[in-house]
Coordinates of C-alpha atoms in Angstrom, one line a residue:
Chain P
M1 CA 0.0 0.0 0.0
N2 CA 2.6 2.5 1.1
D3 CA 4.8 1.5 -1.9
T4 CA 2.5 3.0 -4.3
P5 CA 3.6 6.6 -4.9
H6 CA 1.4 9.1 -3.4
I7 CA 1.4 11.5 -6.5
Q8 CA 2.7 10.3 -9.8
L9 CA 3.0 12.4 -13.0
K10 CA 3.8 10.7 -16.2
G11 CA 4.5 12.6 -19.4
V12 CA 2.2 15.5 -18.5
K13 CA 1.8 18.0 -21.2
K14 CA -0.1 21.2 -21.2
R15 CA -0.3 23.9 -23.8
F16 CA -1.9 27.3 -23.8
G17 CA -2.8 28.3 -27.4
S18 CA 0.4 27.7 -29.3
K19 CA 2.6 27.9 -26.2
L20 CA 3.8 24.6 -24.7
V21 CA 4.1 25.1 -21.0
L22 CA 4.6 21.6 -19.7
D23 CA 6.6 19.4 -22.1
G24 CA 6.3 16.0 -20.5
V25 CA 6.7 16.3 -16.8
D26 CA 7.6 13.1 -15.0
L27 CA 7.6 13.2 -11.2
T28 CA 7.0 10.6 -8.5
I29 CA 6.4 11.7 -4.9
R30 CA 6.3 9.1 -2.2
R31 CA 4.1 9.2 0.9
G32 CA 5.5 11.5 3.6
E33 CA 8.1 13.2 1.4
S34 CA 8.5 17.0 1.2
V35 CA 9.4 17.9 -2.3
V36 CA 10.2 21.3 -3.6
I37 CA 9.9 22.2 -7.3
I38 CA 12.3 25.0 -8.2
G39 CA 12.5 26.8 -11.4
G40 CA 12.4 30.4 -12.9
S41 CA 9.3 32.4 -13.4
G42 CA 7.1 31.0 -16.2
T43 CA 8.6 27.5 -16.3
G44 CA 5.3 25.8 -15.4
K45 CA 5.6 25.3 -11.7
S46 CA 2.1 26.6 -10.9
V47 CA 0.6 25.0 -14.0
T48 CA 2.0 21.6 -12.7
L49 CA 0.3 22.0 -9.3
K50 CA -2.9 23.1 -11.0
C51 CA -2.9 20.1 -13.3
V52 CA -2.7 17.7 -10.3
L53 CA -5.5 19.6 -8.6
G54 CA -7.7 19.4 -11.8
I55 CA -8.0 23.3 -11.9
L56 CA -6.2 22.9 -15.3
R57 CA -6.6 19.8 -17.4
A58 CA -3.5 18.1 -18.8
D59 CA -3.6 17.7 -22.5
E60 CA -1.5 14.5 -22.4
G61 CA 0.0 12.2 -20.0
S62 CA -1.4 10.8 -16.8
I63 CA -1.7 11.9 -13.1
H64 CA -2.2 9.3 -10.3
V65 CA -3.0 10.2 -6.7
A66 CA -2.5 7.3 -4.2
G67 CA -2.6 4.8 -7.2
E68 CA -5.8 6.3 -8.7
D69 CA -6.0 7.8 -12.1
V70 CA -7.3 11.3 -11.7
T71 CA -6.3 12.8 -15.0
R72 CA -9.8 13.2 -16.2
A73 CA -11.7 12.9 -12.9
S74 CA -14.8 15.0 -12.7
G75 CA -17.9 15.5 -10.6
S76 CA -18.1 13.7 -7.3
K77 CA -15.0 11.6 -8.1
R78 CA -13.0 14.9 -8.4
D79 CA -14.5 16.1 -5.1
A80 CA -13.5 13.0 -3.4
Y81 CA -9.8 13.1 -4.4
L82 CA -9.6 16.9 -3.7
R83 CA -10.5 16.1 -0.1
K84 CA -7.0 14.6 0.2
F85 CA -5.4 18.0 -0.6
G86 CA -4.9 21.3 1.1
M87 CA -3.4 24.2 -0.7
L88 CA -1.7 27.4 0.4
F89 CA -2.0 30.0 -2.4
Q90 CA 0.7 32.5 -3.3
G91 CA -1.3 35.6 -2.2
G92 CA -3.2 33.7 0.4
A93 CA -6.4 33.7 -1.7
L94 CA -8.5 34.3 1.4
F95 CA -12.1 35.0 0.8
D96 CA -12.4 38.7 1.6
S97 CA -16.2 38.6 2.1
L98 CA -15.8 36.2 5.0
S99 CA -14.2 36.5 8.4
I100 CA -11.0 34.8 9.4
W101 CA -12.5 31.8 11.1
E102 CA -15.1 31.5 8.3
N103 CA -12.1 31.3 5.9
V104 CA -10.4 28.6 7.9
A105 CA -13.6 26.7 8.3
F106 CA -14.8 27.0 4.8
G107 CA -13.9 23.5 3.6
L108 CA -15.5 22.1 6.7
I109 CA -18.8 24.0 6.4
Q110 CA -19.2 24.1 2.5
G111 CA -17.2 21.0 1.6
R112 CA -18.3 18.6 4.4
G113 CA -21.4 20.1 5.8
L114 CA -20.1 20.5 9.4
P115 CA -22.3 22.6 11.8
R116 CA -21.0 26.1 12.1
K117 CA -20.4 26.0 15.8
Q118 CA -18.3 22.9 15.6
A119 CA -16.4 24.2 12.6
R120 CA -15.6 27.4 14.4
E121 CA -14.1 25.5 17.3
T122 CA -11.9 23.5 14.8
A123 CA -10.9 26.7 13.0
I124 CA -9.7 28.3 16.2
E125 CA -7.8 25.1 17.0
K126 CA -6.1 25.3 13.6
L127 CA -5.4 29.0 14.0
A128 CA -3.6 28.2 17.3
M129 CA -1.5 25.6 15.4
V130 CA -0.1 28.3 13.1
G131 CA 0.4 30.6 16.0
L132 CA -2.6 32.9 15.8
S133 CA -4.9 33.6 18.7
A134 CA -8.7 33.5 18.8
D135 CA -8.8 37.2 19.0
I136 CA -8.4 37.6 15.3
A137 CA -11.1 35.0 14.5
N138 CA -13.7 37.7 13.7
L139 CA -11.6 40.1 11.7
S140 CA -11.6 40.3 8.0
P141 CA -8.6 39.2 5.9
A142 CA -7.9 42.8 4.8
E143 CA -7.1 43.7 8.3
L144 CA -4.2 41.4 8.6
S145 CA -0.6 41.8 7.5
G146 CA 0.8 39.7 4.6
G147 CA 2.5 37.2 7.0
M148 CA -0.6 36.7 9.0
Q149 CA -2.7 36.2 5.9
K150 CA -0.1 33.4 4.9
R151 CA -0.7 31.8 8.3
V152 CA -4.4 32.0 7.9
G153 CA -4.0 30.5 4.5
L154 CA -1.9 27.6 6.0
A155 CA -4.6 27.1 8.7
R156 CA -7.2 26.9 6.1
A157 CA -5.1 24.4 4.1
I158 CA -4.8 22.1 7.1
A159 CA -8.3 22.6 8.5
A160 CA -9.7 19.4 6.9
N161 CA -6.8 17.2 7.8
P162 CA -5.5 16.6 4.3
E163 CA -3.0 13.9 3.3
I164 CA -1.2 16.2 0.8
L165 CA -0.3 19.8 1.2
F166 CA 0.6 22.1 -1.7
F167 CA 2.5 25.4 -1.2
D168 CA 2.7 27.9 -4.0
E169 CA 5.5 30.3 -3.4
P170 CA 5.0 30.4 0.4
T171 CA 7.7 33.1 1.1
T172 CA 7.2 35.4 -1.8
G173 CA 6.4 38.9 -0.8
L174 CA 7.5 38.5 2.9
D175 CA 10.4 40.1 4.7
P176 CA 13.3 37.6 5.4
I177 CA 12.4 37.2 9.1
M178 CA 8.7 36.5 8.3
A179 CA 9.8 34.2 5.5
D180 CA 11.9 32.2 8.0
V181 CA 8.9 32.0 10.4
I182 CA 6.7 30.7 7.6
N183 CA 9.4 28.2 6.5
K184 CA 9.8 26.8 10.1
L185 CA 6.0 26.7 10.3
I186 CA 5.7 24.7 7.1
A187 CA 8.5 22.4 8.1
S188 CA 7.0 21.6 11.5
T189 CA 3.5 21.3 10.2
V190 CA 4.5 18.9 7.6
R191 CA 6.5 16.9 10.2
D192 CA 3.8 16.9 12.8
L193 CA 1.0 16.0 10.6
G194 CA 2.9 13.4 8.7
V195 CA 1.7 14.7 5.4
T196 CA 3.1 14.7 1.9
A197 CA 4.1 18.1 0.8
V198 CA 4.8 19.7 -2.5
S199 CA 6.0 23.2 -2.7
I200 CA 7.0 25.5 -5.6
T201 CA 9.4 28.2 -5.1
H202 CA 12.2 30.2 -6.6
D203 CA 13.5 31.1 -3.1
M204 CA 16.5 28.7 -2.5
V205 CA 16.7 29.5 1.2
S206 CA 13.1 28.3 1.6
A207 CA 13.6 25.3 -0.6
R208 CA 16.5 24.0 1.5
R209 CA 14.5 24.6 4.8
I210 CA 11.3 22.8 3.9
S211 CA 12.3 20.0 1.5
S212 CA 13.8 16.5 1.7
R213 CA 14.0 16.5 -2.1
I214 CA 14.3 19.0 -4.8
A215 CA 13.3 18.8 -8.4
M216 CA 14.1 21.5 -11.0
L217 CA 11.7 22.4 -13.7
Y218 CA 13.1 24.0 -16.9
K219 CA 11.3 24.6 -20.2
G220 CA 8.3 22.4 -19.0
R221 CA 10.5 19.4 -18.0
I222 CA 12.0 18.1 -14.9
I223 CA 15.7 18.4 -15.6
W224 CA 17.1 17.3 -12.2
D225 CA 15.7 15.5 -9.2
G226 CA 17.6 14.5 -6.1
P227 CA 17.9 14.8 -2.2
T228 CA 18.2 18.3 -0.9
D229 CA 21.6 17.5 0.6
S230 CA 23.1 16.8 -2.8
I231 CA 21.9 19.9 -4.6
D232 CA 25.2 21.6 -4.3
N233 CA 26.9 18.6 -6.0
S234 CA 24.2 18.1 -8.7
G235 CA 26.7 18.3 -11.6
N236 CA 24.0 19.9 -13.5
P237 CA 25.0 23.3 -15.0
Y238 CA 21.3 24.5 -15.0
V239 CA 20.9 23.7 -11.3
D240 CA 24.2 25.3 -10.5
Q241 CA 23.3 28.4 -12.2
F242 CA 19.9 28.5 -10.5
I243 CA 21.2 28.0 -6.9
R244 CA 24.0 30.5 -7.5
G245 CA 21.4 33.0 -8.9
S246 CA 23.7 34.0 -11.7
A247 CA 22.9 35.6 -15.0
E248 CA 25.8 33.7 -16.5
G249 CA 25.2 30.1 -17.6
P250 CA 23.2 27.9 -19.9
I251 CA 19.8 29.3 -18.8
R252 CA 19.1 32.4 -20.9
M253 CA 16.4 34.8 -19.7
E254 CA 14.2 35.9 -22.4
V255 CA 14.8 39.6 -21.8
R256 CA 14.1 41.9 -24.6
S257 CA 16.5 44.8 -24.9
Chain X
M1 CA 2.8 41.5 -62.1
S2 CA 4.2 42.2 -58.7
A3 CA 1.7 45.1 -58.3
N4 CA -1.1 42.6 -59.0
E5 CA 0.4 40.1 -56.4
N6 CA 0.4 43.0 -53.9
I7 CA -3.2 43.8 -54.4
L8 CA -4.1 40.1 -54.3
S9 CA -2.1 39.5 -51.1
S10 CA -3.6 42.7 -49.5
N11 CA -7.0 41.4 -50.4
W12 CA -6.2 38.2 -48.8
N13 CA -5.1 40.1 -45.7
I14 CA -8.5 41.7 -45.4
F15 CA -10.1 38.3 -45.7
A16 CA -7.8 37.0 -43.1
A17 CA -8.6 39.9 -40.8
I18 CA -12.4 39.3 -41.3
G19 CA -11.8 35.5 -40.7
R20 CA -10.0 36.2 -37.4
V21 CA -12.7 38.4 -36.2
V22 CA -15.4 36.0 -37.2
L23 CA -13.5 33.1 -35.6
A24 CA -12.9 35.1 -32.4
F25 CA -16.6 35.9 -32.2
L26 CA -17.7 32.2 -32.8
A27 CA -15.2 31.1 -30.2
G28 CA -16.5 33.5 -27.8
T29 CA -20.1 32.6 -28.4
G30 CA -19.2 28.9 -28.0
R31 CA -17.5 29.6 -24.7
L32 CA -20.4 31.7 -23.5
A33 CA -22.9 28.8 -24.5
V34 CA -20.8 26.2 -22.7
F35 CA -20.6 28.5 -19.6
A36 CA -24.4 29.0 -19.7
G37 CA -25.0 25.3 -20.1
I38 CA -22.8 24.4 -17.1
A39 CA -24.5 27.1 -15.0
I40 CA -28.0 25.7 -16.0
S41 CA -26.9 22.1 -15.3
H42 CA -26.0 23.2 -11.7
I43 CA -29.3 25.1 -11.2
V44 CA -31.3 22.0 -11.9
R45 CA -29.1 19.8 -9.8
P46 CA -29.2 20.1 -6.0
P47 CA -27.9 21.4 -3.8
I48 CA -28.6 25.1 -4.2
Y49 CA -27.1 27.3 -1.5
W50 CA -30.4 29.1 -0.6
Q51 CA -28.8 31.3 1.9
L52 CA -26.5 32.7 -0.7
V53 CA -29.5 33.1 -3.0
L54 CA -31.2 35.2 -0.4
H55 CA -28.1 37.3 0.2
Q56 CA -27.8 38.1 -3.5
M57 CA -31.6 38.9 -3.8
L58 CA -31.0 41.5 -1.2
R59 CA -28.0 42.9 -2.9
I60 CA -29.5 42.8 -6.4
G61 CA -33.1 43.6 -5.6
Y62 CA -33.5 45.6 -2.4
F63 CA -30.6 48.0 -2.9
S64 CA -31.6 48.7 -6.6
L65 CA -35.1 50.0 -5.7
P66 CA -34.1 53.7 -5.4
V67 CA -32.3 53.7 -8.8
V68 CA -35.0 51.7 -10.6
G69 CA -37.8 53.7 -9.0
L70 CA -36.3 57.1 -10.0
T71 CA -35.6 56.1 -13.6
A72 CA -39.1 54.6 -14.0
F73 CA -40.7 57.8 -12.6
F74 CA -38.9 60.1 -15.1
T75 CA -39.5 57.7 -17.9
G76 CA -43.2 57.6 -17.3
A77 CA -43.3 61.4 -17.0
V78 CA -41.5 62.1 -20.2
L79 CA -43.5 59.4 -21.9
C80 CA -46.7 61.2 -20.9
L81 CA -45.4 64.5 -22.1
Q82 CA -44.3 63.3 -25.5
I83 CA -47.5 61.3 -26.1
Y84 CA -49.5 64.3 -25.2
I85 CA -47.6 66.5 -27.7
G86 CA -47.8 63.8 -30.4
G87 CA -51.4 63.0 -29.7
N88 CA -52.3 66.7 -29.8
R89 CA -51.6 66.9 -33.5
Y90 CA -54.3 64.5 -34.2
G91 CA -56.6 65.5 -31.5
A92 CA -55.9 62.1 -29.8
E93 CA -54.6 63.5 -26.5
A94 CA -57.4 61.6 -24.6
F95 CA -55.5 58.3 -25.2
V96 CA -52.4 59.4 -23.2
P97 CA -53.1 57.2 -20.1
Q98 CA -53.7 54.1 -22.2
I99 CA -50.5 54.6 -24.3
V100 CA -48.4 55.4 -21.3
V101 CA -49.5 52.2 -19.4
L102 CA -49.0 50.1 -22.6
G103 CA -45.5 51.6 -23.2
I104 CA -44.4 51.2 -19.6
T105 CA -45.6 47.6 -18.9
R106 CA -44.8 46.1 -22.3
E107 CA -41.4 47.9 -23.1
L108 CA -40.0 50.6 -21.1
G109 CA -40.5 49.2 -17.6
P110 CA -38.6 46.0 -18.3
V111 CA -36.1 47.5 -20.6
I112 CA -35.2 50.5 -18.5
A113 CA -35.0 48.4 -15.4
G114 CA -32.9 45.9 -17.3
L115 CA -30.4 48.4 -18.7
M116 CA -30.1 50.1 -15.1
M117 CA -29.4 46.6 -13.6
A118 CA -27.0 45.8 -16.4
G119 CA -25.0 48.9 -15.3
R120 CA -25.4 48.3 -11.6
V121 CA -25.4 44.5 -11.1
S122 CA -23.5 43.1 -14.1
A123 CA -20.7 45.5 -13.3
A124 CA -20.7 44.6 -9.6
I125 CA -20.8 40.9 -10.3
A126 CA -18.0 41.0 -12.9
A127 CA -15.8 43.2 -10.7
E128 CA -16.3 40.8 -7.7
I129 CA -15.8 37.5 -9.4
G130 CA -13.0 39.0 -11.6
T131 CA -11.0 40.0 -8.5
M132 CA -11.7 36.5 -7.0
R133 CA -10.3 35.0 -10.3
V134 CA -7.1 37.1 -10.4
T135 CA -6.4 36.6 -6.6
E136 CA -6.9 32.8 -7.0
Q137 CA -9.9 32.8 -4.7
I138 CA -11.8 30.8 -7.3
D139 CA -9.1 28.1 -7.5
A140 CA -9.1 28.1 -3.7
L141 CA -12.9 27.3 -3.8
T142 CA -12.1 24.3 -5.9
T143 CA -9.3 23.0 -3.5
L144 CA -11.9 23.3 -0.7
A145 CA -14.2 20.9 -2.5
T146 CA -16.7 23.7 -3.3
N147 CA -17.8 24.1 -6.9
P148 CA -17.4 27.7 -8.0
F149 CA -20.5 27.4 -10.2
K150 CA -22.6 26.3 -7.3
Y151 CA -21.2 28.7 -4.9
L152 CA -20.8 31.8 -7.1
V153 CA -22.7 31.6 -10.3
V154 CA -25.9 29.7 -9.4
P155 CA -27.0 32.0 -6.5
R156 CA -26.5 35.1 -8.6
I157 CA -28.5 33.8 -11.6
V158 CA -31.3 32.4 -9.5
A159 CA -31.5 35.6 -7.5
A160 CA -31.5 37.9 -10.6
V161 CA -34.1 35.7 -12.4
V162 CA -36.4 36.0 -9.4
T163 CA -35.7 39.6 -8.4
L164 CA -35.9 41.4 -11.8
P165 CA -39.6 40.7 -12.3
I166 CA -40.3 42.1 -8.8
L167 CA -38.2 45.2 -9.6
V168 CA -40.0 45.6 -12.9
A169 CA -43.4 45.3 -11.2
V170 CA -42.3 48.2 -9.0
A171 CA -41.0 50.1 -12.0
D172 CA -44.3 49.6 -13.8
S173 CA -46.3 51.1 -10.9
I174 CA -43.9 54.0 -10.4
G175 CA -43.7 54.7 -14.2
V176 CA -47.5 54.8 -14.5
F177 CA -47.5 57.0 -11.5
G178 CA -44.9 59.4 -13.1
G179 CA -47.2 59.7 -16.0
Y180 CA -50.2 60.4 -13.7
I181 CA -48.4 63.2 -12.0
V182 CA -47.5 64.9 -15.2
G183 CA -50.9 64.2 -16.7
T184 CA -52.9 65.6 -13.8
R185 CA -50.5 68.4 -12.7
S186 CA -49.4 69.9 -16.0
L187 CA -51.6 68.5 -18.8
G188 CA -55.0 69.0 -17.0
F189 CA -56.2 65.4 -16.9
N190 CA -58.7 64.6 -14.2
G191 CA -57.1 62.2 -11.7
A192 CA -59.9 59.8 -11.5
V193 CA -60.4 59.6 -15.3
Y194 CA -56.7 59.1 -15.8
I195 CA -56.6 56.1 -13.4
N196 CA -59.9 54.8 -14.7
N197 CA -58.6 54.8 -18.3
T198 CA -55.4 53.2 -17.3
M199 CA -56.9 50.4 -15.3
N200 CA -59.6 49.7 -17.8
F201 CA -57.2 49.5 -20.7
V202 CA -54.3 47.5 -19.4
T203 CA -54.5 43.7 -19.5
A204 CA -52.9 41.0 -17.4
G205 CA -51.1 39.9 -20.6
D206 CA -49.4 43.3 -21.0
V207 CA -48.1 43.0 -17.5
R208 CA -47.2 39.4 -17.8
S209 CA -45.2 39.8 -21.0
G210 CA -43.1 42.5 -19.3
L211 CA -42.5 40.3 -16.2
I212 CA -41.4 37.4 -18.4
K213 CA -39.0 39.7 -20.2
A214 CA -37.6 40.8 -16.9
S215 CA -36.8 37.3 -15.9
V216 CA -34.9 36.7 -19.2
F217 CA -33.0 40.1 -18.6
G218 CA -32.2 39.0 -15.1
F219 CA -30.6 35.8 -16.5
I220 CA -28.6 37.8 -19.1
I221 CA -27.4 40.3 -16.4
A222 CA -26.1 37.7 -14.0
L223 CA -24.8 35.5 -16.7
M224 CA -22.7 38.2 -18.4
G225 CA -21.5 39.5 -15.1
C226 CA -20.4 35.9 -13.9
Y227 CA -18.9 35.0 -17.4
S228 CA -16.9 38.1 -17.8
G229 CA -15.6 37.9 -14.2
F230 CA -14.7 34.2 -14.6
H231 CA -12.7 34.9 -17.7
S232 CA -10.9 38.1 -16.6
K233 CA -7.1 37.9 -16.9
G234 CA -4.2 39.8 -15.3
G235 CA -4.6 42.3 -12.6
A236 CA -6.7 45.5 -12.0
Q237 CA -6.7 46.2 -15.8
G238 CA -8.2 42.8 -16.5
V239 CA -10.8 43.2 -14.0
G240 CA -11.7 46.7 -15.4
A241 CA -12.0 45.2 -18.8
A242 CA -14.2 42.4 -17.6
T243 CA -16.5 44.9 -16.0
T244 CA -16.8 46.9 -19.1
Q245 CA -17.4 43.8 -21.1
A246 CA -20.1 42.6 -18.8
V247 CA -22.1 45.9 -18.9
V248 CA -21.8 46.4 -22.7
S249 CA -22.6 42.8 -23.7
A250 CA -25.4 42.6 -21.2
S251 CA -27.0 45.7 -22.5
I252 CA -26.7 44.7 -26.1
L253 CA -28.1 41.3 -25.4
I254 CA -31.0 42.7 -23.4
L255 CA -32.0 44.9 -26.3
A256 CA -31.7 42.1 -28.8
A257 CA -33.6 39.6 -26.6
N258 CA -36.2 42.3 -26.0
Y259 CA -36.8 42.6 -29.8
L260 CA -37.0 38.9 -30.2
M261 CA -39.4 38.4 -27.3
T262 CA -41.6 41.3 -28.4
S263 CA -41.9 39.9 -31.9
F264 CA -42.7 36.5 -30.3
F265 CA -45.2 37.6 -27.7
F266 CA -47.2 39.9 -30.0
S267 CA -46.9 38.2 -33.4
E268 CA -50.5 37.2 -33.6

C-alpha cells in the first residue's frame, strides 16, 4: 500500500494556445516526502500543481494520486480526491467577504457540511496551530498583514486534515524574518501532521529549509531531481546556475533589450 | 505583375482579418454557450445554497429599488409629455393614459430596469468575481471541495431571475405614477379619469409579458457578469476590462432579446 507513490505524474503536457508550458513532466512523490519544485518564473511550476488539482486539465500524460488515475476525474470523483489536498496559495487567496474563522472553516462547512459551531471550534484550534490567537477570528482578511494572511491560508489548508499539502511560493512577498517564520511553520506542520508536501518556489533558502528532495523544472520538463543535501553537487549546470542565482550560464532569460 | 500580387495579397489580408474576427466571435459565443450550459446544469441539480441566493436577492433587488424607481418615474413622466404632444396633433390626447401604461408595462419598464441593472449589477458581479479570479480565490474554492459554479454563479443567476420581475413590477407602478403626476398636474387630466382609463385598458397579458422579459433580462445580467468575471485575466486592468465587457454585452443582449421576445409575444 505504502509502496504506491502518493502522487505520480507521467509525461504530463499542457499547452496554452500555441505555447507549450509543460513538455512531458515526470515526477514521482512518495508518501511522507517533502518535495520542492524549483525553477524560474514562467517555467510551469504553478501549472504543474494546478494540473494535479484538476484546476487545469492536462492535454497529455497521466496523473495518479494514491494509485488512482485522476487525470480526467470530474464531478463527485474529483471532489472525493480533492478532499485529500490542502493548498496554500501565493497571495493567500483568502475570501475577503468572509471573516478569518469562516475562511479557515470554509472547507468544513461548505465541503463537508459540518455545523457552524463545531467548525468554528476546529478553526480556532487550527489558528492556534499556526500561532494565531482566537482574538483575530472575527476580523476580515484585509485587516491582517501579509505574513498573518499566509498563516491563515496555512490554517485553512490544514483545516480538513489533508494527506497532501501544496504550497505555492510560500515566502514570496514576505520580509526575510517572516519568510523564516513561515518556513519553520511549514517544516514543523509537515513533520507533525505526517503529510506529503509539494512546494513550488524560486527562493533557494526556503527550498533548503522545507524540503527533503528538490526537483528542478526548466522549459516544461524536470531536468534534475535529487535529495536536498546533494543539490550543491548536482553536476547539472542548469541547477548550479539557478542556486547561484547568476545571470551567466546555460539558462538564458528571455529579456528583450 | 508584382503590383497585381500585392493587391491580391492585401485582399487576402482583409479576408484573413475578417476571418480572424469571425473566428474570435464564434469562439467567444461557444465559450459563453458552454458556460451558460454548465450554469443551468448546476441550477437544476441540487444542492442550491439558498442562503447565498437570499443574500444576492437582497444585494441585487432591494438595494436597486431607489435607482430603478427614479428612472421609472422620469421615464413615465417624459413618456406622458411626448405622447400628449404627439397626440395633440391628431386630437388624440385623450389616449395618453392608455398609451403610457402600454408603453411602460410592455417595453419601457422591463427595458429601462434591465439596462439600469446591467450597469449596476452586471458590473458589480464582474468586478467581484473577476477579483476573485485574479487573486486565485476561485481556485481556492475548488481546492476546498466547493464548486465555484454552485457557490458563485448559481446564487447570482437564481437571485437575478427571481428579483428582476419584482423590480419591474415596482418600476411599472412608479412609471405609471410618473405619467399620472405629469398628466394631472401639468396637462390638465382629471385624476380619477386618468386612473380609470389606465386600469380599464391594461390587460394582465401586457404586464405578464413585461415580467417574463424581466426574468430573461435577469438571466442575461447575472450570466454576463459571472462569465466576464470568470474569464478576466491579469490584474486590475483585466478586472476593469471584464467589468466593461459585462455591462456592454449585457446591455446589447438585453435589447436584442427584447426585440425577439416582443416579436414572439405579439406576433398574432
